[in-house]
Tab-separated table of C-alpha atoms in Angstrom:
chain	number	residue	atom	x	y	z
J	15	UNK	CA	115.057	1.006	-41.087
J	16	UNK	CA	118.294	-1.127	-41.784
J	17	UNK	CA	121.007	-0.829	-44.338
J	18	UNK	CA	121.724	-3.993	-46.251
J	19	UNK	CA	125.679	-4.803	-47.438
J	20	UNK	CA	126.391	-8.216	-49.396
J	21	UNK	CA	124.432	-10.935	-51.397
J	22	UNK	CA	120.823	-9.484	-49.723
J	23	UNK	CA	121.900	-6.132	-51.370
J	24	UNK	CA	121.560	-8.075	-54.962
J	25	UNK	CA	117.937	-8.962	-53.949
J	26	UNK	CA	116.934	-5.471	-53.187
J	27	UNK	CA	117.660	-4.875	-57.048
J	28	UNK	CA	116.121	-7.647	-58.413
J	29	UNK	CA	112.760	-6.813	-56.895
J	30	UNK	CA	112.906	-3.330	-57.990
J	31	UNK	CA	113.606	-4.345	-61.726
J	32	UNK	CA	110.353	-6.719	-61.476
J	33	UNK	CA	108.386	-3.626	-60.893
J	34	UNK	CA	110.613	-1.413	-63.237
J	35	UNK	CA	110.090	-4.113	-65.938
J	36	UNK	CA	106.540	-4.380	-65.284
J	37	UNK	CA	105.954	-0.872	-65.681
J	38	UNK	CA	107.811	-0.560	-68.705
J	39	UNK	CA	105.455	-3.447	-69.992
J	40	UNK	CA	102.499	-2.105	-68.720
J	41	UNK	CA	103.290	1.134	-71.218
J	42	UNK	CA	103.334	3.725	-68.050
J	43	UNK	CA	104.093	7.701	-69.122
J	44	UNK	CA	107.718	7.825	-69.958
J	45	UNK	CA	108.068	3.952	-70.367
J	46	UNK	CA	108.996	4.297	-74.085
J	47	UNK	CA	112.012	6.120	-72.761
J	48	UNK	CA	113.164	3.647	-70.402
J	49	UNK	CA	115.731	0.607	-70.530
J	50	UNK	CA	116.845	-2.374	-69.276
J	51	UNK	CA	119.194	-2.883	-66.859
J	52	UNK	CA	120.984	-5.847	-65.600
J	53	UNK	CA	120.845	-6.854	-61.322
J	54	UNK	CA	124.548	-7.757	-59.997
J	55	UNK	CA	124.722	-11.157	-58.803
J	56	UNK	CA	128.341	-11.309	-57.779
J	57	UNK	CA	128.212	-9.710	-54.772
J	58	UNK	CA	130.444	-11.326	-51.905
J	59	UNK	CA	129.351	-12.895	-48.957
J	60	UNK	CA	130.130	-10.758	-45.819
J	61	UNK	CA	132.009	-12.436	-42.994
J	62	UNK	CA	129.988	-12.430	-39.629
J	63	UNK	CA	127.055	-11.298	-41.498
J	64	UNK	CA	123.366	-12.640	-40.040
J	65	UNK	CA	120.891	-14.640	-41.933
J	66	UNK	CA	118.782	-12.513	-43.998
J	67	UNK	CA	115.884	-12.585	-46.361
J	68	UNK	CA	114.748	-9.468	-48.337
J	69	UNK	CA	110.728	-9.862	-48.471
J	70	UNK	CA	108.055	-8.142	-50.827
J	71	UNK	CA	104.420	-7.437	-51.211
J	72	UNK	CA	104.449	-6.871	-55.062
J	73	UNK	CA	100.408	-6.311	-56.214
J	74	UNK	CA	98.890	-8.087	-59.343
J	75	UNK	CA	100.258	-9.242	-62.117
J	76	UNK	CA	103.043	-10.170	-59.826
J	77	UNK	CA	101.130	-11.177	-57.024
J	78	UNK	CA	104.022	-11.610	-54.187
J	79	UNK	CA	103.113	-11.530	-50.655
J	80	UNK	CA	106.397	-12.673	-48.935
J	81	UNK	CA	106.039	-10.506	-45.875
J	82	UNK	CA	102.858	-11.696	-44.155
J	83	UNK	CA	104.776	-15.589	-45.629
J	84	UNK	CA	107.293	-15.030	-43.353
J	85	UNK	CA	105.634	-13.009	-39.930
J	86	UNK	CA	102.874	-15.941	-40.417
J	87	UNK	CA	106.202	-18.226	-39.978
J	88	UNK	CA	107.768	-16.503	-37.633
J	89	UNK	CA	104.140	-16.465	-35.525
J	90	UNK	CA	103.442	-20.309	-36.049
J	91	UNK	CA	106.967	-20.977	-34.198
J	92	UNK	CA	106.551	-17.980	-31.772
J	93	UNK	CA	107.410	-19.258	-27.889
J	94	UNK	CA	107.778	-16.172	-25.740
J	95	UNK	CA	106.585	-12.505	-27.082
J	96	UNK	CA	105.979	-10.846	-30.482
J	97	UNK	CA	106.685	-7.415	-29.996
J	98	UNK	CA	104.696	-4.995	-32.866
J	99	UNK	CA	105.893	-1.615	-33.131
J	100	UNK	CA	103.690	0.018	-36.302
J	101	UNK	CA	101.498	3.267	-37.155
J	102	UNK	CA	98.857	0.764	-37.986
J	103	UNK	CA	97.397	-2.411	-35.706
J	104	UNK	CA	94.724	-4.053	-38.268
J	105	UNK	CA	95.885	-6.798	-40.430
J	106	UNK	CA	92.736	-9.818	-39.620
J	107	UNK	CA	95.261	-11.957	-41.414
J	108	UNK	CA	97.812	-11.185	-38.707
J	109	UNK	CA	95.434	-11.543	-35.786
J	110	UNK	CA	93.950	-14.683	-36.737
J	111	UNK	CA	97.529	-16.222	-36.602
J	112	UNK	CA	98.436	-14.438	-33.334
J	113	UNK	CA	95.367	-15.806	-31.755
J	114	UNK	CA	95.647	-19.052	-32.540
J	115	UNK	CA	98.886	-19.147	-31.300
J	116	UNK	CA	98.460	-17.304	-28.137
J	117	UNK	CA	95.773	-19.841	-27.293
J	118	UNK	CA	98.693	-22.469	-27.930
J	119	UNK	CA	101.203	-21.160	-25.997
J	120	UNK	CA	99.744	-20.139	-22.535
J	121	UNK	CA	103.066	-17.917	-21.584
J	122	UNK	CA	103.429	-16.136	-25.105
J	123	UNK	CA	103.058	-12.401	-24.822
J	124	UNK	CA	101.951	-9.705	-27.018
J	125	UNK	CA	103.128	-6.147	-27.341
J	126	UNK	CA	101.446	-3.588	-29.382
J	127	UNK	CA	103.057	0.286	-29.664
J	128	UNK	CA	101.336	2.291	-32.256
J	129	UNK	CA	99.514	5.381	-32.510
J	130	UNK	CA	96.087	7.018	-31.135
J	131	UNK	CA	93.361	7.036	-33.706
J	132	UNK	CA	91.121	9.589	-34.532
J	133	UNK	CA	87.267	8.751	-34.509
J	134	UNK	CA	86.107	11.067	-36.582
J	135	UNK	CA	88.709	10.853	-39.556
J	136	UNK	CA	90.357	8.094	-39.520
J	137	UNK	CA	88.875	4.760	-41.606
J	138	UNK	CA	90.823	2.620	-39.896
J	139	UNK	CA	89.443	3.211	-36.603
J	140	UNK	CA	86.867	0.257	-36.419
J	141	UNK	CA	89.416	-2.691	-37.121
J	142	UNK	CA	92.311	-0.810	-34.929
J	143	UNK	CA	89.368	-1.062	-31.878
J	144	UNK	CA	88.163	-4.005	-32.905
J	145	UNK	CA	91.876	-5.797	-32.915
J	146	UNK	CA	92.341	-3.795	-29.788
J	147	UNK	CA	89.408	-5.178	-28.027
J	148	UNK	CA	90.216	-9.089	-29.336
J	149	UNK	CA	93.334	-9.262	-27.490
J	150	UNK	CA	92.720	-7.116	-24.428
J	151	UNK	CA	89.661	-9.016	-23.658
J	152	UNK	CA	90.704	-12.497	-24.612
J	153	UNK	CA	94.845	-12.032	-23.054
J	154	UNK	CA	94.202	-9.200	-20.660
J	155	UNK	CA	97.417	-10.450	-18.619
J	156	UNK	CA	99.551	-10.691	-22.049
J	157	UNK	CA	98.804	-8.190	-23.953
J	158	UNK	CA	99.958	-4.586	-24.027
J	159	UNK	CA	99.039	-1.771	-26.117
J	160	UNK	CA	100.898	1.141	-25.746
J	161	UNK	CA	102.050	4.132	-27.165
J	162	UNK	CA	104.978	6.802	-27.137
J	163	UNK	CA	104.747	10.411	-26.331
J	164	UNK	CA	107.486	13.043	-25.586
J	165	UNK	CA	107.601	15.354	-22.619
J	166	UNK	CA	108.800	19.253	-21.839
J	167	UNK	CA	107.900	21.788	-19.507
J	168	UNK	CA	107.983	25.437	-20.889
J	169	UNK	CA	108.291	28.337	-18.223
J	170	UNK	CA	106.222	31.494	-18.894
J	171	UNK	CA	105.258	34.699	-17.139
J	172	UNK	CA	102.387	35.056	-14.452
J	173	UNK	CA	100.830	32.941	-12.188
J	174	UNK	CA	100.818	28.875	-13.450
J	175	UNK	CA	103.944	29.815	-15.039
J	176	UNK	CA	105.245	25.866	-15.952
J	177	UNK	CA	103.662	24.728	-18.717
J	178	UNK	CA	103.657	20.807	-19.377
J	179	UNK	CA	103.617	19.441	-23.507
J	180	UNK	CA	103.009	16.171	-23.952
J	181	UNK	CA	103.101	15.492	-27.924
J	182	UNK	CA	101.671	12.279	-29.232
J	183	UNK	CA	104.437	10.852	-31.403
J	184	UNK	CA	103.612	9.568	-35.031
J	185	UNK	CA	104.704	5.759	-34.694
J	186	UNK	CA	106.674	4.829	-38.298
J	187	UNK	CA	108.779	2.313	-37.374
J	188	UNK	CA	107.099	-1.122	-38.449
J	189	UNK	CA	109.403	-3.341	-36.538
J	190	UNK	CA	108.393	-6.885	-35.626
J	191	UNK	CA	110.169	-8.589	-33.997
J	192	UNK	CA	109.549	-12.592	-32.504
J	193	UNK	CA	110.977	-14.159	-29.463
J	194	UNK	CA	114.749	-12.652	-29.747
J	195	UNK	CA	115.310	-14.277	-32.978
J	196	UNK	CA	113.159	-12.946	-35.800
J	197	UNK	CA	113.559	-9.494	-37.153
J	198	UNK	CA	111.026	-7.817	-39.823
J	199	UNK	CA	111.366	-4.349	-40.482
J	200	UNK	CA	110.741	-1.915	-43.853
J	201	UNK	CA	107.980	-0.021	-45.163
J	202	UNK	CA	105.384	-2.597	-44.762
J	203	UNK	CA	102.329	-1.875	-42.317
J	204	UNK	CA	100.662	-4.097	-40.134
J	205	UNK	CA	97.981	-3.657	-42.621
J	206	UNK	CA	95.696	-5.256	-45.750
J	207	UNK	CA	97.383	-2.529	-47.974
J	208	UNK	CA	100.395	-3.428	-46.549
J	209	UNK	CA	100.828	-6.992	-47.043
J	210	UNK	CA	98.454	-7.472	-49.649
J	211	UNK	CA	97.759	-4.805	-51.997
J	212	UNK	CA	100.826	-2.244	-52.060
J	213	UNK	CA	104.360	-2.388	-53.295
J	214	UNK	CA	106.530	-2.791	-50.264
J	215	UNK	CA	109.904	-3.920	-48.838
J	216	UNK	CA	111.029	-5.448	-45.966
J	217	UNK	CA	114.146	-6.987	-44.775
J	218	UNK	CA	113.853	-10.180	-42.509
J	219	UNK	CA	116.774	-11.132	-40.252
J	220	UNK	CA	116.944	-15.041	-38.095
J	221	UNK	CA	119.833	-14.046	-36.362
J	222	UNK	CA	119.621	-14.879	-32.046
J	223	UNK	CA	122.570	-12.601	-31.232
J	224	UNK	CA	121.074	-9.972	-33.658
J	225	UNK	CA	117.688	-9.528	-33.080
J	226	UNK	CA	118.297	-9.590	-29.317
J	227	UNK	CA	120.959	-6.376	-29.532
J	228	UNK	CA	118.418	-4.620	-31.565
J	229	UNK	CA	115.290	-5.494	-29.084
J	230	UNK	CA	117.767	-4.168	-26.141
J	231	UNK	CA	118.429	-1.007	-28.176
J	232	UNK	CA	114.933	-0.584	-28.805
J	233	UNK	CA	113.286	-0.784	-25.336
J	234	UNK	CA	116.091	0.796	-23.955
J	235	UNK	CA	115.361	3.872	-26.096
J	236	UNK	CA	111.896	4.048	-25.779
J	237	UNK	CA	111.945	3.502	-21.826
J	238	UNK	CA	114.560	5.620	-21.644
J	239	UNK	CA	116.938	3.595	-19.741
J	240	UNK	CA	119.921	1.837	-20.008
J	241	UNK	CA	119.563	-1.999	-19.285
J	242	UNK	CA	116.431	-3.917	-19.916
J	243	UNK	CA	115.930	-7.253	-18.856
J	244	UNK	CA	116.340	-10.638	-20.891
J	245	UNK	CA	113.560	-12.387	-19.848
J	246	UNK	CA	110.776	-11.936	-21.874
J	247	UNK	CA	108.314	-11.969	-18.640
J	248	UNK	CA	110.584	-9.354	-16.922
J	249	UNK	CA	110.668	-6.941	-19.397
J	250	UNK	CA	106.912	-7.463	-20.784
J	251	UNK	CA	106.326	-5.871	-16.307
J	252	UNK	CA	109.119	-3.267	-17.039
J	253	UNK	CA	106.605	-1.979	-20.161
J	254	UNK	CA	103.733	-2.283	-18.105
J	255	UNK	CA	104.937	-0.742	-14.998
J	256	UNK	CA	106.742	1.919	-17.368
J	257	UNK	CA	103.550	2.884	-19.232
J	258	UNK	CA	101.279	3.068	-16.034
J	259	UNK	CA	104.021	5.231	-14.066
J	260	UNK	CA	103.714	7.641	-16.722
J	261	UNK	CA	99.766	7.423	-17.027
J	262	UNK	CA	99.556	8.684	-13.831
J	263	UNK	CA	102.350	11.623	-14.207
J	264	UNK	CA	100.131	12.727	-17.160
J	265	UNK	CA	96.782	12.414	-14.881
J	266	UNK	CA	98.888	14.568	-12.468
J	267	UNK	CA	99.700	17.261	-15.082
J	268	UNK	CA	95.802	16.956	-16.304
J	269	UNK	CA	94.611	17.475	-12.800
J	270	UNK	CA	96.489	21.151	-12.706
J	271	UNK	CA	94.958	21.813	-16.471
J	272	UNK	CA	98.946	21.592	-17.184
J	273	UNK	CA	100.023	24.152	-15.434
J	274	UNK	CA	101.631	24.514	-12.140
J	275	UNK	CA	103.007	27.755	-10.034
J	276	UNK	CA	106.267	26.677	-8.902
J	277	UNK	CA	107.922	30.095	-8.193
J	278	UNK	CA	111.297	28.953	-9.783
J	279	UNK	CA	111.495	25.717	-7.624
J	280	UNK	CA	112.450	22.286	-9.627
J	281	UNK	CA	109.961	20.209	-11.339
J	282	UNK	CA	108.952	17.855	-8.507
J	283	UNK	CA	109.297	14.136	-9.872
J	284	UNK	CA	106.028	13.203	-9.566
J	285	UNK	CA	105.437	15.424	-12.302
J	286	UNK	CA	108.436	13.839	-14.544
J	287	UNK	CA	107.629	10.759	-16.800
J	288	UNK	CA	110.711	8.387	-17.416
J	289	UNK	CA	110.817	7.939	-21.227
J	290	UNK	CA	108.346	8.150	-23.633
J	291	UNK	CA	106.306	4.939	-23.348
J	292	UNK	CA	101.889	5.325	-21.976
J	293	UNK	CA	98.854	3.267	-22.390
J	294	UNK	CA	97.073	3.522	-25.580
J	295	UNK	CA	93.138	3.492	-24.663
J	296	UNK	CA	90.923	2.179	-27.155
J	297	UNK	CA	87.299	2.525	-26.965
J	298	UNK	CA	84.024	0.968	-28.698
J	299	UNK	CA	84.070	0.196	-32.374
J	300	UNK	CA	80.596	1.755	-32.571
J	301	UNK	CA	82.392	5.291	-31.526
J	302	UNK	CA	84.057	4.882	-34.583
J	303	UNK	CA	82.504	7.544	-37.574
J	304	UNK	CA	83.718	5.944	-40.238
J	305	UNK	CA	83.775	1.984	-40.406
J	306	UNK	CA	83.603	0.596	-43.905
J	307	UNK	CA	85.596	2.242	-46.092
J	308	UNK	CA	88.213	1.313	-48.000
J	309	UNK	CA	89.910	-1.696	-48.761
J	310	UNK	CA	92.085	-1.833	-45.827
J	311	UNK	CA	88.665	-3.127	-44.301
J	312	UNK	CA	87.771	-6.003	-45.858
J	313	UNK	CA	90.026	-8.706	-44.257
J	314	UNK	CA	90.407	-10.376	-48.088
J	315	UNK	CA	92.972	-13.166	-48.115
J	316	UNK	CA	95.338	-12.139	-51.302
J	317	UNK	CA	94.201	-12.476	-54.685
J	318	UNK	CA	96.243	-15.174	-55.526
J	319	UNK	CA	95.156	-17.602	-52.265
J	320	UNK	CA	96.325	-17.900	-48.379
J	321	UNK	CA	99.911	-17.293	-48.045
J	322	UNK	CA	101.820	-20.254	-48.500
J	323	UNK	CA	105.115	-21.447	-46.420
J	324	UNK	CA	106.928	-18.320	-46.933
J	325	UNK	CA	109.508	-19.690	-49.018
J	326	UNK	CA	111.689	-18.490	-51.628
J	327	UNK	CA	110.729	-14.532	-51.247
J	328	UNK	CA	113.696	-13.328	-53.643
J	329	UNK	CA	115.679	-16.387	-53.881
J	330	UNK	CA	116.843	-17.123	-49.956
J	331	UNK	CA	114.785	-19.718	-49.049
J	332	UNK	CA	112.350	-20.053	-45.662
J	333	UNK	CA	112.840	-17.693	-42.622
């Protein structure tokens, strides 16, 4: 998440008296007790502030779908990588545009971290396979899809007596970020609920200097290092290599049933991963249990039509 000083602030507050105004409107419980209120418009500009636009999907009667506007933009103009970091990876809407453009640009790269799904619960399973399988078998050499685990070893008595605990980690982040210049991040999900159906907020920064500190800060956490590279090439390896180092420490640890007798010696580092970053497998859609429920399945454009330009989300103009 980000915090949001100066005139974006105002914005933030306007959208949520739409949908407090709405509701009052729409005669919800308690509505006959509620009242008006009045959005601050005079807040300053801040000096060496970035670019911002604050972005909504606001269901019917309102209809807004600003967010998907402005990644569809930020796609259409993409040169390098879009880097999608998200607990969900099944928007058709999304893919569609990422394809295209991938078959555009020959050198743009995709990168994926989210979370494993579960094939016997989980109803989005089919499309998070099936948007899987789309890239990996169309852009096997530029796409990556990953996820994040943490590591500890636990010592014990009798023989075995280091335990290894790898724990999945429950990606919530819903960054997306384009080519070291376009920010999104908020509560929206790379999702149909998420950009067409729900009420959700997101904050969308076109700032160079900006995005790139955050997508430094970012890698660098999750690789657990302190300088990543620049170029978009050399850091798209440093994921790969990253994620496939630590595949095979946690083959390692699987191969000993995750225990090993070390008689108080050090861990040995081939049994140490380096951050928290591992291939995500996918397998067949038809593995999936459950694959048609729900409206997050239908791949529906928005009620009201296609998205348009992505202008004029809450009164900022195009990102």
């Amino acid at each position: 998440m980000v915090r949001i000083d100066g005139p974006a602030a105002q914005d933030v507050a306007d959208v949520f008296h739409k949908r407090w105004t709405q509701a009052v409107e729409d005669g919800v419980e308690y509505a006959g007790n509620a009242t008006d209120f009045q959005v601050a418009t005079d807040i300053a500009e801040r000096q060496g502030g970035v670019q911002a636009q604050v972005t909504a999907t606001l269901p019917d009667p309102i209809a807004e779908h600003a967010i998907i506007e402005t990644w569809l933009n930020a796609i259409a103009r993409a040169e390098h990588y879009v880097y999608i970091e998200d607990q969900y990876f099944r928007a058709p809407m999304l893919n569609d545009a990422l394809m295209e453009r991938m078959r555009e640009v020959p050198d743009l790269k995709l990168v994926v971290i989210t979370k494993p799904i579960n094939e016997w619960t989980d109803p989005g399973c089919y499309h998070t396979y099936e948007s899987a399988e789309l890239f990996q078998s169309t852009f096997p050499d530029r796409f990556l899809f990953l996820q994040l685990r943490s590591f500890d070893t636990q010592v014990t008595l009798g023989f075995d007596e280091t335990d290894a605990h790898f724990v999945d980690m429950d990606v919530h982040s819903k960054m997306f970020i384009v080519d070291d210049r376009f920010m999104s991040v908020g509560s929206c999900n790379k999702n149909n609920r998420g950009v067409i159906y729900e009420g959700e907020l997101n904050v969308a920064v076109l700032d160079d200097a900006w995005v790139t500190a955050e997508r430094r800060s970012v890698l660098a956490g999750i690789l657990g290092v302190s300088n990543v590279a620049d170029d978009p090439s050399a850091w798209f390896q440093q994921l790969k290599s990253a994620a496939l180092a630590n595949d095979a420490v946690y083959a390692k640890w699987d191969d000993e049933s995750f225990d090993l007798d070390l008689d108080g010696d050090p861990l040995p580092a081939a049994y140490k991963p380096k951050g928290f970053l591992y291939s995500l497998p996918f397998s067949d859609t038809s593995d999936c249990l459950l694959e048609s429920v729900g409206e997050d399945m239908t791949g529906q454009e928005p009620p009201s039509g296609p998205p348009d330009d992505g202008g004029d989300a809450d009164g900022q103009g195009p990102i």
